[in-house]
């Protein structure tokens, strides 16, 4: 019986191993891939012992972040990515001028970066000399080492590390101890000020997160690069939302010549996508953001007007068919949320102008882990958070928007919230 049980265990292990191998490079459709990922996480949860789960979250995750930081600092990801045939550890040492011990620690066969599948050790003998031990790119290596064309989101091999890695600096300053200290200082109440968050404690600053970015232009550029990357890596709302029937069909050129205003639209990826998908759409397309953001747009979207605008001031574009906002309102507590929207509501034509909000709609039950983590990150950095359908509806109705409709994406990601007055 013991041998039969052991045989079954080995059979299950072999099946897991074979399945993992078969999925490498597979072309699963997005729906199946996401569902399979969820099942896999459930499987891992079933296999892990409680102690192992706690060890992963508390002990292992922080060193992983530090190892990624060192991989960036030593340019390990860049060098491995630029050498498809592999690169020896000795070559990395020579190019970086770093300590051989430090490079060896970061790239050894059993180290964090390899264990976390950031790079792939190719030398079978981990005791071989540094001149013989070779590393090659793994699935995650290239994205750690790429620079991006901000205008179109295409990746370009280069020496600039992706903003995700640079943003690790910001994330670490708002680590859980800072979160605890910040809430303790506020008697464990919900934070209501963008200048009184764990971020201020972590970065030792009195500025809000976005003010701080404005005074650190290199990090601000990284931030917008990261936003561009994330937008290009997630399903586009233009692929599933019936924008023709919701916008263009009822466009009234006599009431206003503006079809679409992207409020706080960064470098214009979405308004450009709209123009490309519907090249014959009527009316003007306008991209709005702060002056420093608009002035930094290197390649303005074709046929799109650029306009400097602070959404805490009066909205200058009246009676547009649509006012669009993406990843904007989750950055703010309720009071600022309402202030931003009131300026838009003031210029909306009743039963014609449409407010379109493209953000996460937190489910009441079974919230996915990424959305839950993002909500906590918003609390840490800006005192905002991801909102449920009930919370969205209450806030929208509080500023005079009574016609509120929710649209969930067909697979995953942020939904669409429509509102009229």
Coordinates of C-alpha atoms in Angstrom, one line a residue:
X1 CA 0.0 0.0 0.0
X2 CA 2.8 2.3 0.9
X3 CA 4.5 1.7 -2.5
X4 CA 1.2 2.2 -4.3
X5 CA 0.7 5.6 -2.5
X6 CA 4.3 6.6 -3.3
X7 CA 3.7 5.6 -6.9
X8 CA 0.6 7.8 -7.1
X9 CA 2.5 10.7 -5.6
X10 CA 5.2 10.3 -8.2
X11 CA 2.6 10.1 -11.0
X12 CA 1.0 13.3 -9.9
X13 CA 4.4 15.0 -9.7
X14 CA 5.2 13.8 -13.2
X15 CA 1.9 15.1 -14.5
X16 CA 2.5 18.5 -13.0
X17 CA 6.0 18.6 -14.5
X18 CA 4.8 17.6 -17.9
X19 CA 1.9 20.1 -17.8
X20 CA 4.3 22.9 -16.9
X21 CA 6.6 22.0 -19.8
X22 CA 3.7 21.8 -22.3
X23 CA 2.6 25.3 -21.4
X24 CA 5.9 26.9 -22.2
X25 CA 5.3 29.0 -25.4
X26 CA 1.7 27.8 -25.7
X27 CA -0.8 30.0 -27.4
X28 CA -3.8 29.9 -25.0
X29 CA -6.5 32.4 -25.7
X30 CA -6.7 35.1 -23.1
X31 CA -9.9 33.8 -21.4
X32 CA -8.4 30.3 -20.9
X33 CA -5.1 31.7 -19.8
X34 CA -6.6 33.9 -17.1
X35 CA -8.9 31.1 -15.8
X36 CA -6.0 28.6 -15.9
X37 CA -3.9 31.1 -13.9
X38 CA -6.6 31.3 -11.2
X39 CA -6.9 27.5 -11.0
X40 CA -3.1 27.3 -10.7
X41 CA -3.1 29.8 -7.8
X42 CA -5.8 27.6 -6.1
X43 CA -3.6 24.6 -6.7
X44 CA -0.6 26.2 -5.2
X45 CA -2.7 27.3 -2.2
X46 CA -3.8 23.7 -1.7
X47 CA -0.2 22.4 -1.9
X48 CA 1.4 25.0 0.4
X49 CA 1.6 24.5 4.1
X50 CA 0.4 27.5 6.2
X51 CA 3.9 28.1 7.4
X52 CA 5.2 28.1 3.9
X53 CA 2.6 30.7 2.9
X54 CA 3.6 33.0 5.8
X55 CA 7.3 32.5 5.0
X56 CA 6.7 33.5 1.4
X57 CA 4.8 36.7 2.2
X58 CA 6.8 37.9 5.2
X59 CA 10.3 36.5 4.7
X60 CA 10.9 35.8 1.0
X61 CA 9.1 38.6 -0.9
X62 CA 11.1 41.5 0.5
X63 CA 14.5 39.9 -0.5
X64 CA 13.1 39.3 -3.9
X65 CA 12.4 43.0 -4.4
X66 CA 15.9 43.8 -3.2
X67 CA 17.4 41.2 -5.5
X68 CA 15.6 42.8 -8.5
X69 CA 16.9 46.2 -7.4
X70 CA 20.4 44.8 -7.4
X71 CA 19.9 43.2 -10.8
X72 CA 18.9 46.6 -12.1
X73 CA 21.8 48.4 -10.4
X74 CA 24.3 45.8 -11.7
X75 CA 22.7 45.9 -15.2
X76 CA 22.4 42.1 -15.1
X77 CA 19.1 42.0 -16.9
X78 CA 20.3 44.4 -19.6
X79 CA 23.4 42.4 -20.3
X80 CA 21.7 39.0 -20.3
X81 CA 19.0 40.3 -22.6
X82 CA 21.5 41.8 -25.0
X83 CA 23.4 38.5 -25.3
X84 CA 20.9 35.8 -26.7
X85 CA 23.6 33.1 -26.7
X86 CA 24.3 33.7 -23.0
X87 CA 26.9 35.7 -21.1
X88 CA 29.4 34.5 -18.5
X89 CA 29.4 35.9 -15.0
X90 CA 33.0 37.0 -15.6
X91 CA 31.9 39.2 -18.5
X92 CA 29.2 40.8 -16.3
X93 CA 31.8 41.5 -13.7
X94 CA 34.1 43.1 -16.2
X95 CA 31.4 45.3 -17.7
X96 CA 29.9 46.5 -14.5
X97 CA 33.1 46.7 -12.4
X98 CA 31.1 45.1 -9.6
X99 CA 32.4 42.7 -7.0
X100 CA 32.7 39.2 -8.3
X101 CA 31.1 38.0 -5.0
X102 CA 28.1 40.3 -5.5
X103 CA 27.6 39.2 -9.1
X104 CA 28.0 35.6 -8.2
X105 CA 25.5 36.0 -5.4
X106 CA 22.9 37.6 -7.7
X107 CA 23.3 35.1 -10.6
X108 CA 24.3 31.8 -9.0
X109 CA 22.1 28.8 -9.9
X110 CA 20.2 28.8 -6.7
X111 CA 19.9 32.6 -6.1
X112 CA 16.8 34.7 -6.0
X113 CA 16.8 36.0 -9.5
X114 CA 17.2 32.6 -11.0
X115 CA 14.7 31.0 -8.6
X116 CA 12.2 33.6 -9.5
X117 CA 12.7 32.9 -13.2
X118 CA 14.2 36.4 -13.9
X119 CA 17.2 34.9 -15.7
X120 CA 18.1 31.3 -16.6
X121 CA 21.4 29.6 -15.4
X122 CA 22.8 27.5 -18.2
X123 CA 25.9 26.0 -16.6
X124 CA 25.2 22.5 -15.3
X125 CA 27.9 22.8 -12.7
X126 CA 27.3 25.6 -10.2
X127 CA 30.8 25.1 -8.8
X128 CA 32.4 25.9 -12.1
X129 CA 34.6 29.0 -12.4
X130 CA 33.0 32.3 -13.2
X131 CA 34.5 32.4 -16.6
X132 CA 32.6 29.2 -17.5
X133 CA 29.3 29.8 -15.9
X134 CA 26.7 31.2 -18.3
X135 CA 23.4 32.9 -17.9
X136 CA 20.7 33.3 -20.5
X137 CA 17.5 35.2 -20.8
X138 CA 14.3 33.8 -19.2
X139 CA 10.7 34.9 -19.9
X140 CA 10.9 37.9 -17.6
X141 CA 14.4 39.0 -18.5
X142 CA 13.6 41.2 -21.5
X143 CA 10.8 43.1 -19.8
X144 CA 13.3 44.0 -17.0
X145 CA 15.8 45.3 -19.5
X146 CA 13.7 47.1 -22.2
X147 CA 13.2 50.8 -22.8
X148 CA 9.9 51.8 -24.4
X149 CA 8.8 54.2 -27.2
X150 CA 6.4 56.4 -25.2
X151 CA 4.5 57.3 -28.3
X152 CA 3.3 53.9 -29.3
X153 CA 4.3 51.5 -26.5
X154 CA 6.5 49.4 -28.7
X155 CA 9.5 47.9 -26.9
X156 CA 13.0 48.8 -27.9
X157 CA 16.1 46.9 -26.6
X158 CA 18.2 49.4 -24.7
X159 CA 20.2 50.1 -21.7
X160 CA 17.5 52.0 -19.9
X161 CA 15.8 49.8 -17.3
X162 CA 12.1 49.6 -17.4
X163 CA 10.2 52.0 -15.2
X164 CA 8.8 49.1 -13.2
X165 CA 12.2 48.4 -11.7
X166 CA 12.7 52.1 -10.9
X167 CA 9.3 52.3 -9.3
X168 CA 10.5 49.6 -6.9
X169 CA 12.3 52.5 -5.1
X170 CA 9.0 54.2 -4.5
X171 CA 7.1 51.1 -3.5
X172 CA 9.8 50.2 -0.9
X173 CA 9.5 53.6 0.7
X174 CA 5.8 52.7 1.5
X175 CA 6.5 49.3 2.9
X176 CA 4.1 47.8 5.5
X177 CA 5.9 49.3 8.6
X178 CA 5.2 52.7 7.1
X179 CA 1.6 51.7 6.5
X180 CA 1.2 50.7 10.1
X181 CA 2.9 53.9 11.4
X182 CA 0.8 56.1 9.3
X183 CA -2.5 54.6 10.3
X184 CA -1.4 54.5 14.0
X185 CA -0.8 58.2 13.8
X186 CA -4.3 58.7 12.5
X187 CA -5.9 56.5 15.1
X188 CA -6.5 53.8 12.5
X189 CA -9.0 56.0 10.6
X190 CA -9.3 56.0 6.8
X191 CA -6.8 58.5 5.4
X192 CA -8.5 61.5 3.8
X193 CA -5.5 63.7 2.8
X194 CA -3.2 63.0 -0.1
X195 CA -0.5 64.6 2.0
X196 CA -0.9 62.4 5.0
X197 CA -0.2 58.9 3.8
X198 CA 2.5 56.2 4.3
X199 CA 4.2 57.7 1.2
X200 CA 5.1 60.9 3.1
X201 CA 6.6 58.9 5.9
X202 CA 8.5 56.6 3.5
X203 CA 10.0 59.4 1.4
X204 CA 10.3 62.0 4.2
X205 CA 8.4 64.6 2.3
X206 CA 5.5 67.0 2.8
X207 CA 4.5 66.8 -0.8
X208 CA 1.7 64.6 -2.2
X209 CA 2.7 61.8 -4.4
X210 CA 2.0 63.7 -7.6
X211 CA 3.6 66.9 -6.4
X212 CA 6.7 64.8 -5.5
X213 CA 6.8 63.3 -9.0
X214 CA 6.6 66.8 -10.4
X215 CA 9.7 67.7 -8.5
X216 CA 11.5 64.6 -9.7
X217 CA 11.2 64.7 -13.5
X218 CA 13.2 61.5 -14.1
X219 CA 10.9 59.5 -11.9
X220 CA 7.8 61.3 -13.3
X221 CA 9.0 60.1 -16.8
X222 CA 9.4 56.6 -15.4
X223 CA 5.9 56.8 -14.0
X224 CA 4.3 57.8 -17.3
X225 CA 6.3 55.1 -19.1
X226 CA 5.0 52.5 -16.6
X227 CA 1.4 53.7 -17.2
X228 CA 2.0 53.5 -21.0
X229 CA 3.3 49.9 -20.6
X230 CA 0.4 48.8 -18.4
X231 CA -2.2 50.3 -20.7
X232 CA -0.6 48.5 -23.7
X233 CA -0.4 45.2 -21.7
X234 CA -4.1 45.1 -20.8
X235 CA -7.1 44.5 -23.0
X236 CA -8.3 47.8 -24.6
X237 CA -11.8 49.0 -23.8
X238 CA -12.1 49.9 -27.4
X239 CA -12.1 46.2 -28.3
X240 CA -15.2 45.4 -26.3
X241 CA -17.1 48.6 -25.5
X242 CA -19.7 49.6 -28.1
X243 CA -18.3 53.1 -28.5
X244 CA -20.1 53.8 -31.9
X245 CA -23.5 53.3 -30.4
X246 CA -22.7 55.1 -27.2
X247 CA -20.9 58.1 -28.7
X248 CA -20.7 58.6 -32.5
X249 CA -24.3 57.6 -33.3
X250 CA -25.9 60.5 -31.4
X251 CA -23.2 63.1 -32.0
X252 CA -24.7 66.5 -32.4
X253 CA -22.3 68.8 -34.3
X254 CA -24.6 71.8 -33.7
X255 CA -24.5 71.5 -29.9
X256 CA -20.8 71.0 -29.8
X257 CA -18.0 70.0 -32.2
X258 CA -16.1 68.0 -29.6
X259 CA -16.6 64.3 -29.6
X260 CA -14.1 63.1 -27.0
X261 CA -12.1 64.7 -24.2
X262 CA -9.5 62.6 -22.5
X263 CA -9.2 64.2 -19.1
X264 CA -5.9 63.5 -17.4
X265 CA -5.0 61.4 -20.4
X266 CA -1.2 61.3 -20.0
X267 CA 0.5 60.9 -23.3
X268 CA -2.7 60.1 -25.2
X269 CA -2.6 56.3 -25.8
X270 CA -6.4 56.0 -25.5
X271 CA -7.4 58.9 -27.6
X272 CA -4.9 57.8 -30.2
X273 CA -6.4 54.3 -30.1
X274 CA -9.9 55.8 -30.6
X275 CA -8.7 57.7 -33.6
X276 CA -7.1 54.6 -35.1
X277 CA -10.0 52.4 -34.5
X278 CA -12.6 54.9 -35.8
X279 CA -10.7 57.1 -38.3
X280 CA -14.0 58.5 -39.6
X281 CA -15.5 59.4 -36.3
X282 CA -16.9 62.9 -36.3
X283 CA -15.9 65.8 -34.1
X284 CA -12.7 67.0 -32.4
X285 CA -10.6 64.8 -30.1
X286 CA -8.9 66.6 -27.2
X287 CA -6.2 65.3 -24.8
X288 CA -5.9 67.2 -21.5
X289 CA -3.3 66.9 -18.8
X290 CA -1.1 69.1 -16.6
X291 CA 1.3 71.5 -18.5
X292 CA 4.4 69.5 -17.6
X293 CA 2.8 66.3 -18.9
X294 CA 1.5 67.9 -22.2
X295 CA 4.8 69.6 -22.8
X296 CA 6.7 66.3 -22.5
X297 CA 4.6 64.5 -25.2
X298 CA 7.3 63.8 -27.8
X299 CA 5.0 62.4 -30.5
X300 CA 1.5 63.9 -30.2
X301 CA -1.3 61.6 -31.3
X302 CA -2.4 62.2 -34.9
X303 CA -5.3 64.7 -35.3
X304 CA -5.6 65.1 -31.6
X305 CA -5.6 68.5 -29.9
X306 CA -3.3 68.9 -26.9
X307 CA -4.6 71.1 -24.0
X308 CA -3.0 71.9 -20.7
X309 CA -5.6 71.5 -17.9
X310 CA -5.8 71.0 -14.2
X311 CA -8.9 68.9 -13.4
X312 CA -9.3 70.7 -10.1
X313 CA -10.2 73.9 -12.0
X314 CA -13.1 74.7 -14.2
X315 CA -13.4 72.4 -17.3
X316 CA -13.0 74.7 -20.4
X317 CA -14.6 72.3 -22.9
X318 CA -18.4 72.5 -22.7
X319 CA -21.1 70.2 -24.0
X320 CA -18.7 67.5 -25.4
X321 CA -20.3 64.2 -26.3
X322 CA -17.9 62.3 -24.0
X323 CA -15.5 63.1 -21.2
X324 CA -13.2 60.1 -20.6
X325 CA -11.1 59.3 -17.5
X326 CA -8.9 56.4 -17.0
X327 CA -6.9 55.5 -13.8
X328 CA -7.6 59.0 -12.4
X329 CA -10.3 58.9 -9.8
X330 CA -8.8 55.9 -7.9
X331 CA -5.9 58.3 -7.1
X332 CA -8.1 60.5 -4.9
X333 CA -10.1 60.3 -1.6
X334 CA -13.8 60.9 -1.8
X335 CA -13.6 64.7 -1.3
X336 CA -11.2 65.3 -4.2
X337 CA -13.0 62.7 -6.3
X338 CA -16.2 64.8 -6.0
X339 CA -14.3 68.0 -6.7
X340 CA -12.9 66.7 -9.9
X341 CA -16.2 65.4 -11.2
X342 CA -18.2 68.5 -10.3
X343 CA -16.1 70.6 -12.7
X344 CA -17.0 68.1 -15.5
X345 CA -20.7 67.8 -14.5
X346 CA -21.0 71.6 -14.6
X347 CA -20.2 71.6 -18.4
X348 CA -22.1 68.5 -19.4
X349 CA -25.2 68.8 -21.5
X350 CA -28.0 66.9 -19.8
X351 CA -29.0 63.6 -21.5
X352 CA -26.3 64.2 -24.1
X353 CA -22.9 64.5 -22.6
X354 CA -21.5 61.2 -21.4
X355 CA -19.0 60.7 -18.6
X356 CA -17.0 57.5 -19.3
X357 CA -14.8 56.2 -16.5
X358 CA -12.5 53.3 -17.2
X359 CA -11.4 51.8 -13.9
X360 CA -11.6 48.8 -11.7
X361 CA -15.1 47.9 -10.3
X362 CA -14.3 45.9 -7.2
X363 CA -16.8 43.0 -6.8
X364 CA -18.6 42.6 -3.5
X365 CA -17.3 39.0 -3.2
X366 CA -14.4 37.0 -4.6
X367 CA -12.2 40.0 -5.4
X368 CA -9.1 39.1 -7.5
X369 CA -5.7 39.5 -5.8
X370 CA -4.3 42.1 -8.3
X371 CA -7.3 44.4 -7.7
X372 CA -7.1 44.0 -3.9
X373 CA -3.3 44.7 -3.9
X374 CA -3.8 47.7 -6.2
X375 CA -6.4 49.1 -3.8
X376 CA -4.0 48.9 -0.9
X377 CA -1.3 50.5 -3.0
X378 CA -3.6 53.5 -3.7
X379 CA -4.2 53.9 0.0
X380 CA -0.5 53.8 0.7
X381 CA 0.5 56.3 -1.9
X382 CA -2.4 58.7 -2.5
X383 CA -5.1 57.9 0.1
X384 CA -7.3 56.7 -2.8
X385 CA -8.6 53.2 -3.4
X386 CA -10.4 51.0 -5.8
X387 CA -14.2 51.2 -5.4
X388 CA -17.1 48.8 -5.6
X389 CA -20.2 49.3 -7.7
X390 CA -22.1 50.6 -4.7
X391 CA -19.3 53.1 -3.9
X392 CA -19.1 54.3 -7.5
X393 CA -22.8 54.8 -7.7
X394 CA -23.1 56.7 -4.4
X395 CA -20.2 59.1 -5.3
X396 CA -21.5 59.7 -8.9
X397 CA -25.0 60.4 -7.7
X398 CA -23.6 62.8 -5.0
X399 CA -22.3 65.1 -7.8
X400 CA -25.5 65.1 -9.8
X401 CA -25.1 62.1 -12.1
X402 CA -28.3 60.1 -11.9
X403 CA -28.0 57.9 -15.0
X404 CA -25.2 55.4 -14.1
X405 CA -24.6 52.2 -16.0
X406 CA -21.8 49.7 -15.3
X407 CA -20.1 47.6 -18.0
X408 CA -17.8 44.7 -17.0
X409 CA -15.2 43.6 -19.4
X410 CA -15.7 40.2 -21.1
X411 CA -12.6 38.6 -19.6
X412 CA -10.8 40.7 -17.0
X413 CA -9.5 44.1 -16.3
X414 CA -11.0 47.5 -15.7
X415 CA -14.7 48.0 -16.4
X416 CA -16.5 51.0 -17.9
X417 CA -18.8 53.2 -15.9
X418 CA -21.2 55.5 -17.9
X419 CA -22.9 58.4 -16.3
X420 CA -25.2 61.3 -17.5
X421 CA -27.1 64.0 -15.8

